[in-house]
Amino acid sequence: GESVGLHLPTLSVQEGDNSIINCAYSNSASDYFIWYKQESGKGPQFIIDIRSNMDKRQGQRVTVLLNKTVKHLSLQIAATQPGDSAVYFCAESPQGAQKLVFGQGTRLTINP
Amino acid sequence: ETGVTQTPRHLVMGMTNKKSLKCEQHLGHNAMYWYKQSAKKPLELMFVYSLEERVENNSVPSRFSPECPNSSHLFLHLHTLQPEDSALYLCASSQDTPDTQYFGPGTRLTVL
């Protein structure tokens, strides 16, 4: 079946440290993965995506890693800032399906 | 902002009321989506419209009725809702595939 899960519901990091948010997926037929950030009172905001023919993709301060062998996805945020506080969702797109399947979310809090 | 707007932002309704949620996207996309977001649950896909035709109805009760009059507008008509329908209702849009979806800010619905 389809399920996308996150290893931890909450993550607390010190300002300036790197954050790593993990996600496990179960559908080996998924060919596209995406990370969203949702701040309080707002809708999910696109951060970064990756296709299954890649294992790493970098953006501005963010990196997504894909390990298809163990069906694991991670989001790395460099030099975490107070503005990074939010809930982070991973989602997968099963091949041929007209939808994204979302994980439950990890709440990232930043300690000053 | 993301280019997807939703109105109203907050709605309180009784179980016998009829109301409608509105979504408008200014991105020129050809697919639109309704999601339900409840506390401690993953985002639940409700409906998908592609080129103004419904392509997915995710076993949603008939008290929720979607309407897509054109590629820029999406409505969710509500009638005889239950208290467990209280949630954040999110609209999203994308171009051609469901991969990169852009979300609106959501409508916070409370059913009394």
CSV table of N, CA, C and O in Angstrom, one decimal, chain B:
chain,number,residue,atom,x,y,z
B,1,GLU,N,3.8,35.5,-2.0
B,1,GLU,CA,2.7,34.4,-1.9
B,1,GLU,C,2.8,33.4,-3.1
B,1,GLU,O,3.5,33.6,-4.0
B,2,THR,N,2.0,32.4,-3.0
B,2,THR,CA,2.2,31.3,-3.9
B,2,THR,C,1.4,31.4,-5.2
B,2,THR,O,1.6,30.7,-6.1
B,3,GLY,N,0.5,32.4,-5.3
B,3,GLY,CA,-0.4,32.6,-6.5
B,3,GLY,C,-1.7,31.8,-6.4
B,3,GLY,O,-2.4,31.7,-7.4
B,4,VAL,N,-1.9,31.2,-5.2
B,4,VAL,CA,-3.2,30.5,-5.0
B,4,VAL,C,-3.9,31.2,-3.8
B,4,VAL,O,-3.3,31.3,-2.7
B,5,THR,N,-5.1,31.6,-4.0
B,5,THR,CA,-5.8,32.3,-3.0
B,5,THR,C,-7.1,31.5,-2.6
B,5,THR,O,-7.6,30.8,-3.4
B,6,GLN,N,-7.4,31.6,-1.3
B,6,GLN,CA,-8.6,30.9,-0.8
B,6,GLN,C,-9.5,31.8,0.0
B,6,GLN,O,-8.9,32.6,0.8
B,7,THR,N,-10.8,31.7,-0.2
B,7,THR,CA,-11.7,32.5,0.7
B,7,THR,C,-12.9,31.6,1.0
B,7,THR,O,-13.3,30.7,0.3
B,8,PRO,N,-13.4,31.8,2.3
B,8,PRO,CA,-12.9,32.7,3.3
B,8,PRO,C,-11.7,32.0,4.0
B,8,PRO,O,-11.4,30.9,3.8
B,9,ARG,N,-11.0,32.7,4.8
B,9,ARG,CA,-9.9,32.2,5.5
B,9,ARG,C,-10.4,31.4,6.8
B,9,ARG,O,-9.7,30.4,7.2
B,10,HIS,N,-11.5,31.8,7.3
B,10,HIS,CA,-12.1,31.2,8.5
B,10,HIS,C,-13.6,31.1,8.2
B,10,HIS,O,-14.2,32.0,7.7
B,11,LEU,N,-14.2,30.0,8.7
B,11,LEU,CA,-15.6,29.7,8.5
B,11,LEU,C,-16.1,28.9,9.7
B,11,LEU,O,-15.5,27.9,10.0
B,12,VAL,N,-17.2,29.4,10.3
B,12,VAL,CA,-17.8,28.7,11.3
B,12,VAL,C,-19.3,28.4,10.8
B,12,VAL,O,-19.9,29.3,10.4
B,13,MET,N,-19.7,27.2,10.9
B,13,MET,CA,-21.0,26.9,10.4
B,13,MET,C,-21.7,25.8,11.2
B,13,MET,O,-21.0,25.0,11.8
B,14,GLY,N,-23.0,25.9,11.2
B,14,GLY,CA,-23.8,24.8,11.9
B,14,GLY,C,-24.0,23.6,11.0
B,14,GLY,O,-23.7,23.7,9.8
B,15,MET,N,-24.4,22.6,11.6
B,15,MET,CA,-24.6,21.3,10.8
B,15,MET,C,-25.7,21.4,9.7
B,15,MET,O,-25.6,20.6,8.8
B,16,THR,N,-26.6,22.3,9.9
B,16,THR,CA,-27.6,22.4,8.9
B,16,THR,C,-27.4,23.5,7.8
B,16,THR,O,-28.1,23.7,6.9
B,17,ASN,N,-26.2,24.2,7.9
B,17,ASN,CA,-25.9,25.3,7.0
B,17,ASN,C,-25.4,24.7,5.7
B,17,ASN,O,-25.0,23.6,5.6
B,18,LYS,N,-25.5,25.6,4.6
B,18,LYS,CA,-24.8,25.4,3.4
B,18,LYS,C,-23.9,26.5,3.1
B,18,LYS,O,-24.3,27.7,3.2
B,19,LYS,N,-22.6,26.2,2.8
B,19,LYS,CA,-21.6,27.2,2.5
B,19,LYS,C,-20.7,26.7,1.4
B,19,LYS,O,-20.7,25.5,1.1
B,20,SER,N,-19.9,27.6,0.9
B,20,SER,CA,-19.0,27.2,-0.2
B,20,SER,C,-17.6,27.8,0.1
B,20,SER,O,-17.5,28.9,0.5
B,21,LEU,N,-16.6,27.0,-0.2
B,21,LEU,CA,-15.2,27.5,-0.2
B,21,LEU,C,-14.8,27.8,-1.6
B,21,LEU,O,-15.1,27.0,-2.5
B,22,LYS,N,-14.0,28.8,-1.7
B,22,LYS,CA,-13.5,29.2,-3.1
B,22,LYS,C,-12.0,29.2,-3.1
B,22,LYS,O,-11.3,29.6,-2.2
B,23,CYS,N,-11.5,28.8,-4.3
B,23,CYS,CA,-10.1,28.8,-4.5
B,23,CYS,C,-9.8,29.4,-5.9
B,23,CYS,O,-10.6,29.1,-6.9
B,24,GLU,N,-8.8,30.2,-6.0
B,24,GLU,CA,-8.5,30.8,-7.3
B,24,GLU,C,-7.0,30.7,-7.5
B,24,GLU,O,-6.2,31.1,-6.6
B,25,GLN,N,-6.5,30.3,-8.6
B,25,GLN,CA,-5.1,30.2,-8.9
B,25,GLN,C,-4.7,31.2,-10.1
B,25,GLN,O,-5.4,31.2,-11.1
B,26,HIS,N,-3.6,31.9,-9.9
B,26,HIS,CA,-3.2,32.9,-10.8
B,26,HIS,C,-1.9,32.4,-11.5
B,26,HIS,O,-1.1,33.3,-11.9
B,27,LEU,N,-1.7,31.1,-11.6
B,27,LEU,CA,-0.5,30.6,-12.1
B,27,LEU,C,-0.6,30.0,-13.5
B,27,LEU,O,0.4,29.5,-14.1
B,28,GLY,N,-1.8,30.0,-14.1
B,28,GLY,CA,-2.0,29.4,-15.4
B,28,GLY,C,-1.9,27.9,-15.4
B,28,GLY,O,-1.7,27.3,-16.5
B,29,HIS,N,-2.1,27.3,-14.2
B,29,HIS,CA,-2.1,25.8,-14.1
B,29,HIS,C,-3.4,25.2,-14.7
B,29,HIS,O,-4.4,25.8,-14.8
B,30,ASN,N,-3.3,23.9,-15.0
B,30,ASN,CA,-4.5,23.2,-15.5
B,30,ASN,C,-5.0,22.0,-14.6
B,30,ASN,O,-5.8,21.3,-15.0
B,31,ALA,N,-4.4,21.9,-13.4
B,31,ALA,CA,-4.9,20.9,-12.5
B,31,ALA,C,-5.1,21.6,-11.1
B,31,ALA,O,-4.3,22.5,-10.7
B,32,MET,N,-6.2,21.2,-10.4
B,32,MET,CA,-6.5,21.8,-9.1
B,32,MET,C,-6.9,20.7,-8.2
B,32,MET,O,-7.5,19.7,-8.6
B,33,TYR,N,-6.7,20.9,-6.9
B,33,TYR,CA,-6.8,19.9,-5.9
B,33,TYR,C,-7.5,20.5,-4.6
B,33,TYR,O,-7.2,21.6,-4.2
B,34,TRP,N,-8.3,19.6,-3.9
B,34,TRP,CA,-8.8,19.9,-2.6
B,34,TRP,C,-8.2,18.9,-1.6
B,34,TRP,O,-8.2,17.7,-1.9
B,35,TYR,N,-7.6,19.4,-0.5
B,35,TYR,CA,-7.1,18.5,0.6
B,35,TYR,C,-7.8,18.9,1.9
B,35,TYR,O,-8.2,20.1,2.1
B,36,LYS,N,-7.9,17.9,2.8
B,36,LYS,CA,-8.3,18.2,4.1
B,36,LYS,C,-7.1,17.9,5.0
B,36,LYS,O,-6.4,16.9,4.9
B,37,GLN,N,-6.8,18.9,6.0
B,37,GLN,CA,-5.7,18.7,6.9
B,37,GLN,C,-6.3,18.8,8.3
B,37,GLN,O,-6.8,19.8,8.8
B,38,SER,N,-6.3,17.6,9.0
B,38,SER,CA,-6.7,17.5,10.4
B,38,SER,C,-5.5,17.4,11.3
B,38,SER,O,-4.4,17.0,10.8
B,39,ALA,N,-5.7,17.7,12.5
B,39,ALA,CA,-4.6,17.6,13.5
B,39,ALA,C,-4.0,16.2,13.6
B,39,ALA,O,-4.8,15.3,13.6
B,40,LYS,N,-2.7,16.1,13.6
B,40,LYS,CA,-2.0,14.8,13.8
B,40,LYS,C,-2.3,13.8,12.7
B,40,LYS,O,-2.2,12.6,12.9
B,41,LYS,N,-2.8,14.2,11.5
B,41,LYS,CA,-3.0,13.3,10.4
B,41,LYS,C,-2.3,13.9,9.1
B,41,LYS,O,-2.1,15.1,9.0
B,42,PRO,N,-1.9,13.0,8.3
B,42,PRO,CA,-1.3,13.5,7.0
B,42,PRO,C,-2.4,14.2,6.2
B,42,PRO,O,-3.6,14.0,6.4
B,43,LEU,N,-1.9,15.0,5.3
B,43,LEU,CA,-2.8,15.7,4.3
B,43,LEU,C,-3.6,14.6,3.6
B,43,LEU,O,-3.1,13.7,3.0
B,44,GLU,N,-4.9,14.8,3.5
B,44,GLU,CA,-5.8,13.9,2.8
B,44,GLU,C,-6.3,14.5,1.6
B,44,GLU,O,-7.0,15.5,1.6
B,45,LEU,N,-6.0,13.8,0.4
B,45,LEU,CA,-6.5,14.3,-0.8
B,45,LEU,C,-8.0,14.0,-0.9
B,45,LEU,O,-8.5,12.9,-0.6
B,46,MET,N,-8.8,15.0,-1.4
B,46,MET,CA,-10.2,14.8,-1.5
B,46,MET,C,-10.6,14.7,-3.0
B,46,MET,O,-11.2,13.8,-3.4
B,47,PHE,N,-10.2,15.7,-3.7
B,47,PHE,CA,-10.6,15.8,-5.2
B,47,PHE,C,-9.5,16.3,-6.0
B,47,PHE,O,-8.7,17.1,-5.6
B,48,VAL,N,-9.5,15.8,-7.3
B,48,VAL,CA,-8.5,16.3,-8.3
B,48,VAL,C,-9.3,16.6,-9.5
B,48,VAL,O,-10.1,15.9,-10.0
B,49,TYR,N,-9.0,17.8,-10.0
B,49,TYR,CA,-9.5,18.3,-11.3
B,49,TYR,C,-8.4,18.5,-12.3
B,49,TYR,O,-7.4,19.2,-11.9
B,50,SER,N,-8.5,17.9,-13.5
B,50,SER,CA,-7.5,18.1,-14.5
B,50,SER,C,-8.2,18.6,-15.7
B,50,SER,O,-9.1,17.9,-16.2
B,51,LEU,N,-7.8,19.7,-16.3
B,51,LEU,CA,-8.5,20.3,-17.4
B,51,LEU,C,-10.0,20.4,-17.2
B,51,LEU,O,-10.8,20.1,-18.1
B,52,GLU,N,-10.3,20.8,-16.0
B,52,GLU,CA,-11.7,21.1,-15.5
B,52,GLU,C,-12.6,19.8,-15.4
B,52,GLU,O,-13.8,19.9,-15.2
B,53,GLU,N,-12.0,18.6,-15.5
B,53,GLU,CA,-12.7,17.4,-15.3
B,53,GLU,C,-12.2,16.7,-14.0
B,53,GLU,O,-11.0,16.7,-13.8
B,54,ARG,N,-13.1,16.2,-13.3
B,54,ARG,CA,-12.8,15.5,-12.1
B,54,ARG,C,-12.1,14.2,-12.4
B,54,ARG,O,-12.7,13.3,-13.1
B,55,VAL,N,-10.9,13.9,-11.9
B,55,VAL,CA,-10.2,12.7,-12.2
B,55,VAL,C,-9.9,11.9,-11.0
B,55,VAL,O,-9.5,10.7,-11.1
B,56,GLU,N,-10.2,12.4,-9.8
B,56,GLU,CA,-10.0,11.6,-8.6
B,56,GLU,C,-11.1,12.1,-7.6
B,56,GLU,O,-11.2,13.3,-7.4
B,57,ASN,N,-11.7,11.1,-7.0
B,57,ASN,CA,-12.6,11.4,-5.9
B,57,ASN,C,-12.3,10.4,-4.8
B,57,ASN,O,-12.6,9.2,-5.0
B,58,ASN,N,-11.6,10.8,-3.8
B,58,ASN,CA,-11.0,9.9,-2.8
B,58,ASN,C,-11.9,9.5,-1.8
B,58,ASN,O,-11.7,9.7,-0.6
B,59,SER,N,-13.0,8.9,-2.2
B,59,SER,CA,-14.0,8.3,-1.2
B,59,SER,C,-14.5,9.4,-0.3
B,59,SER,O,-14.6,9.2,1.0
B,60,VAL,N,-14.8,10.6,-0.8
B,60,VAL,CA,-15.3,11.7,0.0
B,60,VAL,C,-16.8,11.6,0.2
B,60,VAL,O,-17.5,11.4,-0.8
B,61,PRO,N,-17.3,11.9,1.4
B,61,PRO,CA,-18.8,11.8,1.6
B,61,PRO,C,-19.5,12.8,0.7
B,61,PRO,O,-18.9,13.9,0.3
B,62,SER,N,-20.7,12.5,0.3
B,62,SER,CA,-21.4,13.4,-0.6
B,62,SER,C,-21.8,14.8,-0.1
B,62,SER,O,-22.2,15.6,-0.8
B,63,ARG,N,-21.6,15.0,1.2
B,63,ARG,CA,-21.9,16.3,1.8
B,63,ARG,C,-20.8,17.3,1.4
B,63,ARG,O,-21.0,18.5,1.6
B,64,PHE,N,-19.8,16.8,0.7
B,64,PHE,CA,-18.8,17.7,0.1
B,64,PHE,C,-19.0,17.6,-1.4
B,64,PHE,O,-18.9,16.5,-2.0
B,65,SER,N,-19.2,18.7,-2.1
B,65,SER,CA,-19.4,18.7,-3.5
B,65,SER,C,-18.5,19.7,-4.2
B,65,SER,O,-18.6,20.9,-4.0
B,66,PRO,N,-17.6,19.2,-5.0
B,66,PRO,CA,-16.7,20.1,-5.7
B,66,PRO,C,-17.3,20.7,-7.0
B,66,PRO,O,-18.2,20.1,-7.6
B,67,GLU,N,-16.7,21.8,-7.4
B,67,GLU,CA,-17.1,22.4,-8.7
B,67,GLU,C,-15.9,23.1,-9.3
B,67,GLU,O,-15.3,23.8,-8.6
B,68,CYS,N,-15.7,22.9,-10.6
B,68,CYS,CA,-14.5,23.5,-11.3
B,68,CYS,C,-15.1,24.2,-12.5
B,68,CYS,O,-15.1,23.5,-13.6
B,69,PRO,N,-15.5,25.4,-12.5
B,69,PRO,CA,-16.1,26.1,-13.7
B,69,PRO,C,-15.1,26.4,-14.7
B,69,PRO,O,-15.5,26.5,-15.9
B,70,ASN,N,-13.9,26.6,-14.4
B,70,ASN,CA,-12.8,26.9,-15.3
B,70,ASN,C,-11.5,26.5,-14.7
B,70,ASN,O,-11.4,26.2,-13.5
B,71,SER,N,-10.4,26.6,-15.4
B,71,SER,CA,-9.1,26.1,-14.9
B,71,SER,C,-8.5,27.0,-13.8
B,71,SER,O,-7.6,26.6,-13.2
B,72,SER,N,-9.1,28.2,-13.6
B,72,SER,CA,-8.6,29.1,-12.6
B,72,SER,C,-9.3,29.0,-11.3
B,72,SER,O,-8.8,29.5,-10.2
B,73,HIS,N,-10.5,28.4,-11.3
B,73,HIS,CA,-11.4,28.5,-10.1
B,73,HIS,C,-11.8,27.1,-9.7
B,73,HIS,O,-12.1,26.2,-10.5
B,74,LEU,N,-11.9,26.9,-8.4
B,74,LEU,CA,-12.3,25.6,-7.8
B,74,LEU,C,-13.2,26.0,-6.6
B,74,LEU,O,-12.8,26.8,-5.8
B,75,PHE,N,-14.3,25.3,-6.4
B,75,PHE,CA,-15.2,25.5,-5.3
B,75,PHE,C,-15.4,24.2,-4.6
B,75,PHE,O,-15.3,23.1,-5.1
B,76,LEU,N,-15.7,24.3,-3.3
B,76,LEU,CA,-16.1,23.1,-2.5
B,76,LEU,C,-17.4,23.5,-1.8
B,76,LEU,O,-17.4,24.4,-0.9
B,77,HIS,N,-18.5,22.9,-2.2
B,77,HIS,CA,-19.8,23.2,-1.6
B,77,HIS,C,-20.0,22.3,-0.4
B,77,HIS,O,-19.8,21.1,-0.6
B,78,LEU,N,-20.5,22.9,0.7
B,78,LEU,CA,-20.6,22.1,1.9
B,78,LEU,C,-22.1,22.1,2.3
B,78,LEU,O,-22.7,23.2,2.3
B,79,HIS,N,-22.6,21.0,2.7
B,79,HIS,CA,-24.0,21.0,3.3
B,79,HIS,C,-24.1,19.8,4.3
B,79,HIS,O,-23.5,18.7,4.1
B,80,THR,N,-24.9,20.1,5.3
B,80,THR,CA,-25.1,19.1,6.4
B,80,THR,C,-23.8,18.4,6.9
B,80,THR,O,-23.7,17.2,6.9
B,81,LEU,N,-22.8,19.3,7.2
B,81,LEU,CA,-21.6,18.7,7.7
B,81,LEU,C,-21.7,18.3,9.1
B,81,LEU,O,-22.6,18.6,9.9
B,82,GLN,N,-20.7,17.5,9.6
B,82,GLN,CA,-20.6,17.0,10.9
B,82,GLN,C,-19.4,17.6,11.6
B,82,GLN,O,-18.5,18.1,11.0
B,83,PRO,N,-19.4,17.6,13.0
B,83,PRO,CA,-18.3,18.3,13.7
B,83,PRO,C,-17.0,17.7,13.3
B,83,PRO,O,-16.0,18.4,13.3
B,84,GLU,N,-16.9,16.4,13.0
B,84,GLU,CA,-15.6,15.8,12.6
B,84,GLU,C,-15.1,16.3,11.3
B,84,GLU,O,-13.9,16.0,10.9
B,85,ASP,N,-15.9,17.1,10.6
B,85,ASP,CA,-15.4,17.7,9.3
B,85,ASP,C,-14.6,19.0,9.6
B,85,ASP,O,-14.1,19.6,8.7
B,86,SER,N,-14.6,19.4,10.8
B,86,SER,CA,-13.8,20.6,11.2
B,86,SER,C,-12.3,20.3,10.9
B,86,SER,O,-11.8,19.3,11.3
B,87,ALA,N,-11.7,21.2,10.1
B,87,ALA,CA,-10.3,21.0,9.7
B,87,ALA,C,-9.9,22.2,8.9
B,87,ALA,O,-10.6,23.2,8.7
B,88,LEU,N,-8.6,22.2,8.4
B,88,LEU,CA,-8.1,23.1,7.5
B,88,LEU,C,-8.3,22.6,6.1
B,88,LEU,O,-7.8,21.4,5.8
B,89,TYR,N,-9.0,23.3,5.2
B,89,TYR,CA,-9.2,22.8,3.8
B,89,TYR,C,-8.2,23.6,2.9
B,89,TYR,O,-8.3,24.8,2.8
B,90,LEU,N,-7.4,22.8,2.2
B,90,LEU,CA,-6.3,23.4,1.4
B,90,LEU,C,-6.6,23.2,-0.1
B,90,LEU,O,-7.0,22.1,-0.4
B,91,CYS,N,-6.4,24.2,-0.9
B,91,CYS,CA,-6.5,24.1,-2.3
B,91,CYS,C,-5.1,24.1,-2.9
B,91,CYS,O,-4.2,24.8,-2.3
B,92,ALA,N,-4.8,23.4,-3.9
B,92,ALA,CA,-3.5,23.5,-4.6
B,92,ALA,C,-3.7,23.4,-6.1
B,92,ALA,O,-4.8,23.0,-6.6
B,93,SER,N,-2.7,23.8,-6.8
B,93,SER,CA,-2.7,23.7,-8.3
B,93,SER,C,-1.4,23.2,-8.8
B,93,SER,O,-0.4,23.4,-8.1
B,94,SER,N,-1.4,22.7,-10.0
B,94,SER,CA,-0.2,22.3,-10.7
B,94,SER,C,-0.4,22.3,-12.2
B,94,SER,O,-1.5,22.4,-12.7
B,95,GLN,N,0.7,22.1,-12.9
B,95,GLN,CA,0.7,22.1,-14.3
B,95,GLN,C,1.0,20.7,-14.9
B,95,GLN,O,2.1,20.2,-14.6
B,96,ASP,N,0.0,20.1,-15.5
B,96,ASP,CA,0.2,18.8,-16.3
B,96,ASP,C,0.3,17.6,-15.3
B,96,ASP,O,-0.4,16.6,-15.6
B,97,THR,N,1.1,17.6,-14.4
B,97,THR,CA,1.3,16.5,-13.5
B,97,THR,C,1.1,16.9,-12.1
B,97,THR,O,1.1,18.1,-11.7
B,98,PRO,N,0.8,15.9,-11.2
B,98,PRO,CA,0.6,16.3,-9.8
B,98,PRO,C,1.9,16.6,-9.0
B,98,PRO,O,1.8,16.8,-7.8
B,99,ASP,N,3.0,16.6,-9.7
B,99,ASP,CA,4.3,16.6,-8.9
B,99,ASP,C,4.5,17.9,-8.1
B,99,ASP,O,4.6,17.8,-6.9
B,100,THR,N,4.6,19.0,-8.7
B,100,THR,CA,4.9,20.2,-8.0
B,100,THR,C,3.6,21.0,-7.8
B,100,THR,O,3.2,21.7,-8.7
B,101,GLN,N,3.0,20.9,-6.6
B,101,GLN,CA,1.8,21.5,-6.4
B,101,GLN,C,2.0,22.8,-5.5
B,101,GLN,O,2.9,22.8,-4.6
B,102,TYR,N,1.3,23.8,-5.8
B,102,TYR,CA,1.4,25.1,-5.1
B,102,TYR,C,0.1,25.2,-4.3
B,102,TYR,O,-1.0,25.1,-4.9
B,103,PHE,N,0.2,25.5,-3.0
B,103,PHE,CA,-0.9,25.5,-2.1
B,103,PHE,C,-1.4,26.9,-1.8
B,103,PHE,O,-0.6,27.9,-1.7
B,104,GLY,N,-2.7,27.1,-1.5
B,104,GLY,CA,-3.2,28.3,-1.0
B,104,GLY,C,-3.0,28.3,0.6
B,104,GLY,O,-2.5,27.3,1.1
B,105,PRO,N,-3.5,29.3,1.2
B,105,PRO,CA,-3.3,29.4,2.7
B,105,PRO,C,-4.3,28.6,3.5
B,105,PRO,O,-4.1,28.4,4.7
B,106,GLY,N,-5.4,28.1,2.8
B,106,GLY,CA,-6.3,27.3,3.5
B,106,GLY,C,-7.5,28.0,4.0
B,106,GLY,O,-7.5,29.3,4.3
B,107,THR,N,-8.6,27.3,4.3
B,107,THR,CA,-9.8,27.8,5.0
B,107,THR,C,-9.9,27.0,6.3
B,107,THR,O,-10.0,25.7,6.2
B,108,ARG,N,-9.9,27.6,7.4
B,108,ARG,CA,-10.1,27.0,8.7
B,108,ARG,C,-11.6,26.8,8.9
B,108,ARG,O,-12.2,27.8,9.2
B,109,LEU,N,-12.1,25.6,8.9
B,109,LEU,CA,-13.5,25.4,9.0
B,109,LEU,C,-13.8,24.8,10.4
B,109,LEU,O,-13.2,23.8,10.8
B,110,THR,N,-14.8,25.3,11.0
B,110,THR,CA,-15.3,24.8,12.3
B,110,THR,C,-16.8,24.5,12.1
B,110,THR,O,-17.6,25.4,11.8
B,111,VAL,N,-17.2,23.3,12.4
B,111,VAL,CA,-18.6,22.9,12.3
B,111,VAL,C,-19.1,22.7,13.7
B,111,VAL,O,-18.6,21.9,14.5
B,112,LEU,N,-20.1,23.4,14.1
B,112,LEU,CA,-20.7,23.3,15.4
B,112,LEU,C,-21.9,22.4,15.5
B,112,LEU,O,-22.6,22.2,14.5
